[in-house]
Amino acid sequence: GAGVSQSPSNKVTEKGKDVELRCDPISGHTALYWYRQRLGQGLEFLIYFQGNSAPDKSGLPSDRFSAERTGESVSTLTIQRTQQEDSAVYLCASSARQGPLYEQYFGPGTRLTVT
Amino acid sequence: AQSVSQHNHHVILSEAASLELGCNYSYGGTVNLFWYVQYPGQHLQLLLKYFSGDPLVKGIKGFEAEFIKSKFSFNLRKPSVQWSDTAEYFCAVNARDRAAGNKLTFGGGTRVLVKP
């Protein structure tokens, strides 16, 4: 079946512009996660959705970052007034249910470059 | 908060050599442990996981990992690597704590290059 998809695959934007990154989870998966991977570093947790509510936003690095999820489907991560330090690969993952017993399946990521 | 460290950033070895990648975590409570792999041009995928029971877990493609609670370690091993094992490997933990939520905390990754 179809896996997690993300769009765009690459995004180059000028400093100060807003960007929207999209994630389509595996159909039927109720939990959705956003992570960020800066060059040469591991993945950092950003936010987690159960359904369309976000019980854990602890990883969002600043108020320029926000995310929404429509029902148990697509999610968008928005970064306002982008800065160069926002350059990274943004990864989305989904799992069938909430809880660590359920494997997180990752998408291909969106590579964001802020110039 | 939990943290994960992977000791080697880059490993280069020849086919048929043995591989061991170190992973240590910092967290006072109970954790679930994972190794993920990202092959060139592919998505991150789960290699193996440990929740409880036998501390030696076996994953896909001949990989195994051993949880040593006293050392807060979860090292990944493969007795004989192949060229196709060239990839980046990430260790991750999930704290079994409601307050910690469901997030995975990742190490910085180890790039493994297997020379044919």
PDB file of C-alpha atoms in Angstrom:
ATOM      1  CA  GLY A   1       0.000   0.000   0.000  1.00  0.00           C
ATOM      2  CA  ALA A   2       0.923   3.655  -0.192  1.00  0.00           C
ATOM      3  CA  GLY A   3       3.344   4.934   2.378  1.00  0.00           C
ATOM      4  CA  VAL A   4       3.687   8.343   3.947  1.00  0.00           C
ATOM      5  CA  SER A   5       4.082  11.035   1.323  1.00  0.00           C
ATOM      6  CA  GLN A   6       5.388  14.558   1.687  1.00  0.00           C
ATOM      7  CA  SER A   7       5.425  17.566  -0.568  1.00  0.00           C
ATOM      8  CA  PRO A   8       7.281  19.362  -1.866  1.00  0.00           C
ATOM      9  CA  SER A   9      10.359  17.169  -1.887  1.00  0.00           C
ATOM     10  CA  ASN A  10      12.569  20.243  -2.093  1.00  0.00           C
ATOM     11  CA  LYS A  11      11.860  23.844  -1.263  1.00  0.00           C
ATOM     12  CA  VAL A  12      14.170  26.802  -1.623  1.00  0.00           C
ATOM     13  CA  THR A  13      12.919  30.020  -0.112  1.00  0.00           C
ATOM     14  CA  GLU A  14      14.234  33.441   0.730  1.00  0.00           C
ATOM     15  CA  LYS A  15      14.788  34.459   4.306  1.00  0.00           C
ATOM     16  CA  GLY A  16      11.680  36.076   5.717  1.00  0.00           C
ATOM     17  CA  LYS A  17       9.187  34.209   3.533  1.00  0.00           C
ATOM     18  CA  ASP A  18       6.591  31.783   4.865  1.00  0.00           C
ATOM     19  CA  VAL A  19       6.565  28.139   3.796  1.00  0.00           C
ATOM     20  CA  GLU A  20       4.057  25.312   4.074  1.00  0.00           C
ATOM     21  CA  LEU A  21       5.091  21.687   4.133  1.00  0.00           C
ATOM     22  CA  ARG A  22       2.565  18.930   3.606  1.00  0.00           C
ATOM     23  CA  CYS A  23       2.325  15.396   4.919  1.00  0.00           C
ATOM     24  CA  ASP A  24      -0.108  12.687   3.827  1.00  0.00           C
ATOM     25  CA  PRO A  25      -0.009   9.833   6.344  1.00  0.00           C
ATOM     26  CA  ILE A  26      -0.776   6.220   5.643  1.00  0.00           C
ATOM     27  CA  SER A  27      -4.531   5.836   5.330  1.00  0.00           C
ATOM     28  CA  GLY A  28      -6.121   4.919   8.644  1.00  0.00           C
ATOM     29  CA  HIS A  29      -3.159   5.970  10.766  1.00  0.00           C
ATOM     30  CA  THR A  30      -4.382   8.085  13.643  1.00  0.00           C
ATOM     31  CA  ALA A  31      -1.041   9.323  14.947  1.00  0.00           C
ATOM     32  CA  LEU A  32       1.201  11.711  13.012  1.00  0.00           C
ATOM     33  CA  TYR A  33       4.605  13.131  13.900  1.00  0.00           C
ATOM     34  CA  TRP A  34       6.843  15.869  12.554  1.00  0.00           C
ATOM     35  CA  TYR A  35      10.634  15.757  12.977  1.00  0.00           C
ATOM     36  CA  ARG A  36      13.447  17.962  11.716  1.00  0.00           C
ATOM     37  CA  GLN A  37      16.924  16.846  10.694  1.00  0.00           C
ATOM     38  CA  ARG A  38      19.577  19.488  10.382  1.00  0.00           C
ATOM     39  CA  LEU A  39      22.713  18.725   8.420  1.00  0.00           C
ATOM     40  CA  GLY A  40      24.925  16.257  10.250  1.00  0.00           C
ATOM     41  CA  GLN A  41      22.540  15.871  13.157  1.00  0.00           C
ATOM     42  CA  GLY A  42      19.927  13.430  14.324  1.00  0.00           C
ATOM     43  CA  LEU A  43      16.204  13.908  14.064  1.00  0.00           C
ATOM     44  CA  GLU A  44      14.574  16.381  16.428  1.00  0.00           C
ATOM     45  CA  PHE A  45      10.952  15.915  17.439  1.00  0.00           C
ATOM     46  CA  LEU A  46       8.721  18.870  16.603  1.00  0.00           C
ATOM     47  CA  ILE A  47       5.074  17.975  17.176  1.00  0.00           C
ATOM     48  CA  TYR A  48       2.735  15.013  17.433  1.00  0.00           C
ATOM     49  CA  PHE A  49      -0.940  14.662  16.494  1.00  0.00           C
ATOM     50  CA  GLN A  50      -3.461  12.138  17.721  1.00  0.00           C
ATOM     51  CA  GLY A  51      -6.363  12.575  15.338  1.00  0.00           C
ATOM     52  CA  ASN A  52      -6.497  16.295  14.739  1.00  0.00           C
ATOM     53  CA  SER A  53      -5.439  17.354  18.215  1.00  0.00           C
ATOM     54  CA  ALA A  54      -1.839  18.002  19.164  1.00  0.00           C
ATOM     55  CA  PRO A  55      -1.159  16.733  22.675  1.00  0.00           C
ATOM     56  CA  ASP A  56       2.563  17.368  22.364  1.00  0.00           C
ATOM     57  CA  LYS A  57       3.923  20.530  20.753  1.00  0.00           C
ATOM     58  CA  SER A  58       6.974  20.619  22.947  1.00  0.00           C
ATOM     59  CA  GLY A  59       9.469  20.385  20.125  1.00  0.00           C
ATOM     60  CA  LEU A  60       8.351  23.397  18.106  1.00  0.00           C
ATOM     61  CA  PRO A  61      11.420  25.635  18.237  1.00  0.00           C
ATOM     62  CA  SER A  62       9.640  28.993  18.160  1.00  0.00           C
ATOM     63  CA  ASP A  63       6.275  30.621  17.634  1.00  0.00           C
ATOM     64  CA  ARG A  64       7.160  30.940  13.939  1.00  0.00           C
ATOM     65  CA  PHE A  65       6.400  27.224  13.661  1.00  0.00           C
ATOM     66  CA  SER A  66       2.858  25.884  13.663  1.00  0.00           C
ATOM     67  CA  ALA A  67       1.113  22.770  12.435  1.00  0.00           C
ATOM     68  CA  GLU A  68      -2.402  21.644  11.699  1.00  0.00           C
ATOM     69  CA  ARG A  69      -4.037  18.370  10.881  1.00  0.00           C
ATOM     70  CA  THR A  70      -7.353  17.849   9.150  1.00  0.00           C
ATOM     71  CA  GLY A  71      -9.232  14.986  10.758  1.00  0.00           C
ATOM     72  CA  GLU A  72      -7.043  11.907  10.625  1.00  0.00           C
ATOM     73  CA  SER A  73      -5.553  12.900   7.325  1.00  0.00           C
ATOM     74  CA  VAL A  74      -3.218  15.458   5.881  1.00  0.00           C
ATOM     75  CA  SER A  75      -1.065  17.694   8.053  1.00  0.00           C
ATOM     76  CA  THR A  76       0.678  20.932   7.205  1.00  0.00           C
ATOM     77  CA  LEU A  77       3.685  22.395   8.958  1.00  0.00           C
ATOM     78  CA  THR A  78       3.986  26.145   8.502  1.00  0.00           C
ATOM     79  CA  ILE A  79       7.106  28.146   9.126  1.00  0.00           C
ATOM     80  CA  GLN A  80       6.631  31.900   9.134  1.00  0.00           C
ATOM     81  CA  ARG A  81       9.364  34.433   8.461  1.00  0.00           C
ATOM     82  CA  THR A  82      11.890  31.720   7.671  1.00  0.00           C
ATOM     83  CA  GLN A  83      15.445  32.044   8.922  1.00  0.00           C
ATOM     84  CA  GLN A  84      18.589  30.377   7.634  1.00  0.00           C
ATOM     85  CA  GLU A  85      18.729  28.145  10.705  1.00  0.00           C
ATOM     86  CA  ASP A  86      15.408  26.641   9.590  1.00  0.00           C
ATOM     87  CA  SER A  87      17.220  24.930   6.721  1.00  0.00           C
ATOM     88  CA  ALA A  88      16.825  21.212   7.311  1.00  0.00           C
ATOM     89  CA  VAL A  89      15.033  18.100   6.147  1.00  0.00           C
ATOM     90  CA  TYR A  90      11.542  17.979   7.641  1.00  0.00           C
ATOM     91  CA  LEU A  91      10.294  14.443   8.128  1.00  0.00           C
ATOM     92  CA  CYS A  92       6.782  13.260   8.792  1.00  0.00           C
ATOM     93  CA  ALA A  93       5.854   9.877  10.261  1.00  0.00           C
ATOM     94  CA  SER A  94       2.582   8.163  11.014  1.00  0.00           C
ATOM     95  CA  SER A  95       1.563   5.203  13.136  1.00  0.00           C
ATOM     96  CA  ALA A  96      -1.612   3.184  13.318  1.00  0.00           C
ATOM     97  CA  ARG A  97      -2.381   4.220  16.878  1.00  0.00           C
ATOM     98  CA  GLN A  98      -0.941   6.258  19.656  1.00  0.00           C
ATOM     99  CA  GLY A  99       1.691   4.511  21.723  1.00  0.00           C
ATOM    100  CA  PRO A 100       5.239   3.240  21.339  1.00  0.00           C
ATOM    101  CA  LEU A 101       4.082  -0.252  20.441  1.00  0.00           C
ATOM    102  CA  TYR A 102       2.975   1.096  17.086  1.00  0.00           C
ATOM    103  CA  GLU A 103       5.759   1.530  14.561  1.00  0.00           C
ATOM    104  CA  GLN A 104       6.280   4.977  13.100  1.00  0.00           C
ATOM    105  CA  TYR A 105       6.513   4.920   9.311  1.00  0.00           C
ATOM    106  CA  PHE A 106       8.496   7.776   7.847  1.00  0.00           C
ATOM    107  CA  GLY A 107       7.998   9.758   4.682  1.00  0.00           C
ATOM    108  CA  PRO A 108      10.778  10.836   2.308  1.00  0.00           C
ATOM    109  CA  GLY A 109      11.066  14.288   3.844  1.00  0.00           C
ATOM    110  CA  THR A 110      11.044  17.833   2.527  1.00  0.00           C
ATOM    111  CA  ARG A 111      14.442  19.436   2.142  1.00  0.00           C
ATOM    112  CA  LEU A 112      14.064  23.115   3.015  1.00  0.00           C
ATOM    113  CA  THR A 113      16.798  25.570   2.090  1.00  0.00           C
ATOM    114  CA  VAL A 114      16.508  29.136   3.281  1.00  0.00           C
ATOM    115  CA  THR A 115      18.766  31.529   1.369  1.00  0.00           C
TER     116      THR A 115
ATOM    117  CA  ALA B   1      14.346  14.630  29.203  1.00  0.00           C
ATOM    118  CA  GLN B   2      15.967  11.760  27.429  1.00  0.00           C
ATOM    119  CA  SER B   3      19.003  11.983  25.163  1.00  0.00           C
ATOM    120  CA  VAL B   4      20.789   9.540  22.881  1.00  0.00           C
ATOM    121  CA  SER B   5      24.405   9.478  21.808  1.00  0.00           C
ATOM    122  CA  GLN B   6      26.007   7.480  19.046  1.00  0.00           C
ATOM    123  CA  HIS B   7      29.730   7.257  19.404  1.00  0.00           C
ATOM    124  CA  ASN B   8      30.806   6.962  15.809  1.00  0.00           C
ATOM    125  CA  HIS B   9      29.795   9.425  13.138  1.00  0.00           C
ATOM    126  CA  HIS B  10      31.417   7.509  10.295  1.00  0.00           C
ATOM    127  CA  VAL B  11      32.450   3.893   9.935  1.00  0.00           C
ATOM    128  CA  ILE B  12      34.224   2.421   6.931  1.00  0.00           C
ATOM    129  CA  LEU B  13      34.730  -1.304   6.622  1.00  0.00           C
ATOM    130  CA  SER B  14      35.129  -4.050   4.072  1.00  0.00           C
ATOM    131  CA  GLU B  15      32.600  -6.678   3.122  1.00  0.00           C
ATOM    132  CA  ALA B  16      32.466  -9.646   5.507  1.00  0.00           C
ATOM    133  CA  ALA B  17      33.812  -7.547   8.377  1.00  0.00           C
ATOM    134  CA  SER B  18      31.844  -7.413  11.583  1.00  0.00           C
ATOM    135  CA  LEU B  19      29.992  -4.276  12.533  1.00  0.00           C
ATOM    136  CA  GLU B  20      29.152  -2.870  15.929  1.00  0.00           C
ATOM    137  CA  LEU B  21      27.601   0.558  16.400  1.00  0.00           C
ATOM    138  CA  GLY B  22      27.400   2.041  19.855  1.00  0.00           C
ATOM    139  CA  CYS B  23      24.351   3.715  21.317  1.00  0.00           C
ATOM    140  CA  ASN B  24      23.923   5.085  24.814  1.00  0.00           C
ATOM    141  CA  TYR B  25      20.902   6.833  26.195  1.00  0.00           C
ATOM    142  CA  SER B  26      20.270   9.011  29.169  1.00  0.00           C
ATOM    143  CA  TYR B  27      16.985   8.618  30.980  1.00  0.00           C
ATOM    144  CA  GLY B  28      16.138   7.591  34.497  1.00  0.00           C
ATOM    145  CA  GLY B  29      13.014   5.624  33.706  1.00  0.00           C
ATOM    146  CA  THR B  30      11.976   2.780  31.468  1.00  0.00           C
ATOM    147  CA  VAL B  31      12.496   3.156  27.755  1.00  0.00           C
ATOM    148  CA  ASN B  32      11.703   1.484  24.484  1.00  0.00           C
ATOM    149  CA  LEU B  33      14.679   1.287  22.144  1.00  0.00           C
ATOM    150  CA  PHE B  34      14.926   1.337  18.375  1.00  0.00           C
ATOM    151  CA  TRP B  35      17.405   1.240  15.544  1.00  0.00           C
ATOM    152  CA  TYR B  36      16.404   2.852  12.274  1.00  0.00           C
ATOM    153  CA  VAL B  37      18.259   2.681   8.981  1.00  0.00           C
ATOM    154  CA  GLN B  38      18.239   4.986   5.998  1.00  0.00           C
ATOM    155  CA  TYR B  39      19.641   3.507   2.800  1.00  0.00           C
ATOM    156  CA  PRO B  40      20.813   5.954   0.141  1.00  0.00           C
ATOM    157  CA  GLY B  41      17.824   7.586  -1.499  1.00  0.00           C
ATOM    158  CA  GLN B  42      15.309   5.759   0.664  1.00  0.00           C
ATOM    159  CA  HIS B  43      13.035   6.519   3.611  1.00  0.00           C
ATOM    160  CA  LEU B  44      14.014   5.964   7.193  1.00  0.00           C
ATOM    161  CA  GLN B  45      12.878   2.484   8.183  1.00  0.00           C
ATOM    162  CA  LEU B  46      12.783   0.424  11.341  1.00  0.00           C
ATOM    163  CA  LEU B  47      15.568  -2.136  11.708  1.00  0.00           C
ATOM    164  CA  LEU B  48      14.687  -3.541  15.113  1.00  0.00           C
ATOM    165  CA  LYS B  49      13.145  -2.608  18.446  1.00  0.00           C
ATOM    166  CA  TYR B  50      13.229  -3.580  22.089  1.00  0.00           C
ATOM    167  CA  PHE B  51      10.341  -3.177  24.494  1.00  0.00           C
ATOM    168  CA  SER B  52      10.853  -5.877  27.107  1.00  0.00           C
ATOM    169  CA  GLY B  53      11.928  -9.495  27.581  1.00  0.00           C
ATOM    170  CA  ASP B  54      15.058 -10.984  26.037  1.00  0.00           C
ATOM    171  CA  PRO B  55      17.592  -8.157  25.856  1.00  0.00           C
ATOM    172  CA  LEU B  56      19.076  -9.578  22.673  1.00  0.00           C
ATOM    173  CA  VAL B  57      16.785  -8.658  19.815  1.00  0.00           C
ATOM    174  CA  LYS B  58      17.035  -9.706  16.229  1.00  0.00           C
ATOM    175  CA  GLY B  59      15.953  -7.508  13.376  1.00  0.00           C
ATOM    176  CA  ILE B  60      15.863  -7.591   9.627  1.00  0.00           C
ATOM    177  CA  LYS B  61      18.818  -8.325   7.358  1.00  0.00           C
ATOM    178  CA  GLY B  62      20.832 -10.185   9.980  1.00  0.00           C
ATOM    179  CA  PHE B  63      21.112  -7.294  12.426  1.00  0.00           C
ATOM    180  CA  GLU B  64      20.809  -7.713  16.162  1.00  0.00           C
ATOM    181  CA  ALA B  65      21.076  -5.426  19.168  1.00  0.00           C
ATOM    182  CA  GLU B  66      21.663  -6.007  22.847  1.00  0.00           C
ATOM    183  CA  PHE B  67      20.102  -3.935  25.603  1.00  0.00           C
ATOM    184  CA  ILE B  68      22.371  -3.643  28.630  1.00  0.00           C
ATOM    185  CA  LYS B  69      20.349  -1.810  31.236  1.00  0.00           C
ATOM    186  CA  SER B  70      23.251  -1.246  33.608  1.00  0.00           C
ATOM    187  CA  LYS B  71      25.187   0.512  30.869  1.00  0.00           C
ATOM    188  CA  PHE B  72      22.206   2.350  29.343  1.00  0.00           C
ATOM    189  CA  SER B  73      23.339   0.908  26.035  1.00  0.00           C
ATOM    190  CA  PHE B  74      21.700  -0.617  22.989  1.00  0.00           C
ATOM    191  CA  ASN B  75      24.492  -1.490  20.565  1.00  0.00           C
ATOM    192  CA  LEU B  76      23.771  -2.712  17.078  1.00  0.00           C
ATOM    193  CA  ARG B  77      25.719  -5.612  15.594  1.00  0.00           C
ATOM    194  CA  LYS B  78      26.049  -7.591  12.407  1.00  0.00           C
ATOM    195  CA  PRO B  79      28.590 -10.412  12.158  1.00  0.00           C
ATOM    196  CA  SER B  80      29.324 -10.036   8.466  1.00  0.00           C
ATOM    197  CA  VAL B  81      28.368  -6.938   6.515  1.00  0.00           C
ATOM    198  CA  GLN B  82      27.557  -6.661   2.843  1.00  0.00           C
ATOM    199  CA  TRP B  83      27.986  -3.770   0.451  1.00  0.00           C
ATOM    200  CA  SER B  84      24.214  -3.300   0.607  1.00  0.00           C
ATOM    201  CA  ASP B  85      24.491  -2.412   4.300  1.00  0.00           C
ATOM    202  CA  THR B  86      25.920   0.958   3.317  1.00  0.00           C
ATOM    203  CA  ALA B  87      23.513   3.360   4.984  1.00  0.00           C
ATOM    204  CA  GLU B  88      23.024   5.745   7.873  1.00  0.00           C
ATOM    205  CA  TYR B  89      21.954   4.154  11.138  1.00  0.00           C
ATOM    206  CA  PHE B  90      20.042   5.924  13.892  1.00  0.00           C
ATOM    207  CA  CYS B  91      19.449   4.818  17.438  1.00  0.00           C
ATOM    208  CA  ALA B  92      16.273   6.127  19.091  1.00  0.00           C
ATOM    209  CA  VAL B  93      14.471   5.899  22.403  1.00  0.00           C
ATOM    210  CA  ASN B  94      10.927   6.454  23.538  1.00  0.00           C
ATOM    211  CA  ALA B  95      10.401   7.018  27.227  1.00  0.00           C
ATOM    212  CA  ARG B  96       7.639   4.922  28.737  1.00  0.00           C
ATOM    213  CA  ASP B  97       6.261   7.922  30.483  1.00  0.00           C
ATOM    214  CA  ARG B  98       2.936   9.534  29.703  1.00  0.00           C
ATOM    215  CA  ALA B  99       4.442  12.983  30.078  1.00  0.00           C
ATOM    216  CA  ALA B 100       7.063  12.156  27.473  1.00  0.00           C
ATOM    217  CA  GLY B 101       4.379  11.473  24.940  1.00  0.00           C
ATOM    218  CA  ASN B 102       5.026   9.314  21.972  1.00  0.00           C
ATOM    219  CA  LYS B 103       8.002  11.098  20.509  1.00  0.00           C
ATOM    220  CA  LEU B 104      11.192   9.374  19.529  1.00  0.00           C
ATOM    221  CA  THR B 105      14.489  10.889  20.603  1.00  0.00           C
ATOM    222  CA  PHE B 106      17.211  10.127  18.076  1.00  0.00           C
ATOM    223  CA  GLY B 107      20.946   9.945  18.200  1.00  0.00           C
ATOM    224  CA  GLY B 108      23.021  11.848  15.686  1.00  0.00           C
ATOM    225  CA  GLY B 109      23.378   8.886  13.346  1.00  0.00           C
ATOM    226  CA  THR B 110      26.307   6.827  12.093  1.00  0.00           C
ATOM    227  CA  ARG B 111      27.157   6.705   8.415  1.00  0.00           C
ATOM    228  CA  VAL B 112      28.406   3.254   7.462  1.00  0.00           C
ATOM    229  CA  LEU B 113      30.265   2.688   4.227  1.00  0.00           C
ATOM    230  CA  VAL B 114      30.960  -0.905   3.244  1.00  0.00           C
ATOM    231  CA  LYS B 115      33.623  -1.241   0.602  1.00  0.00           C
ATOM    232  CA  PRO B 116      33.185  -4.119  -1.845  1.00  0.00           C
TER     233      PRO B 116
END
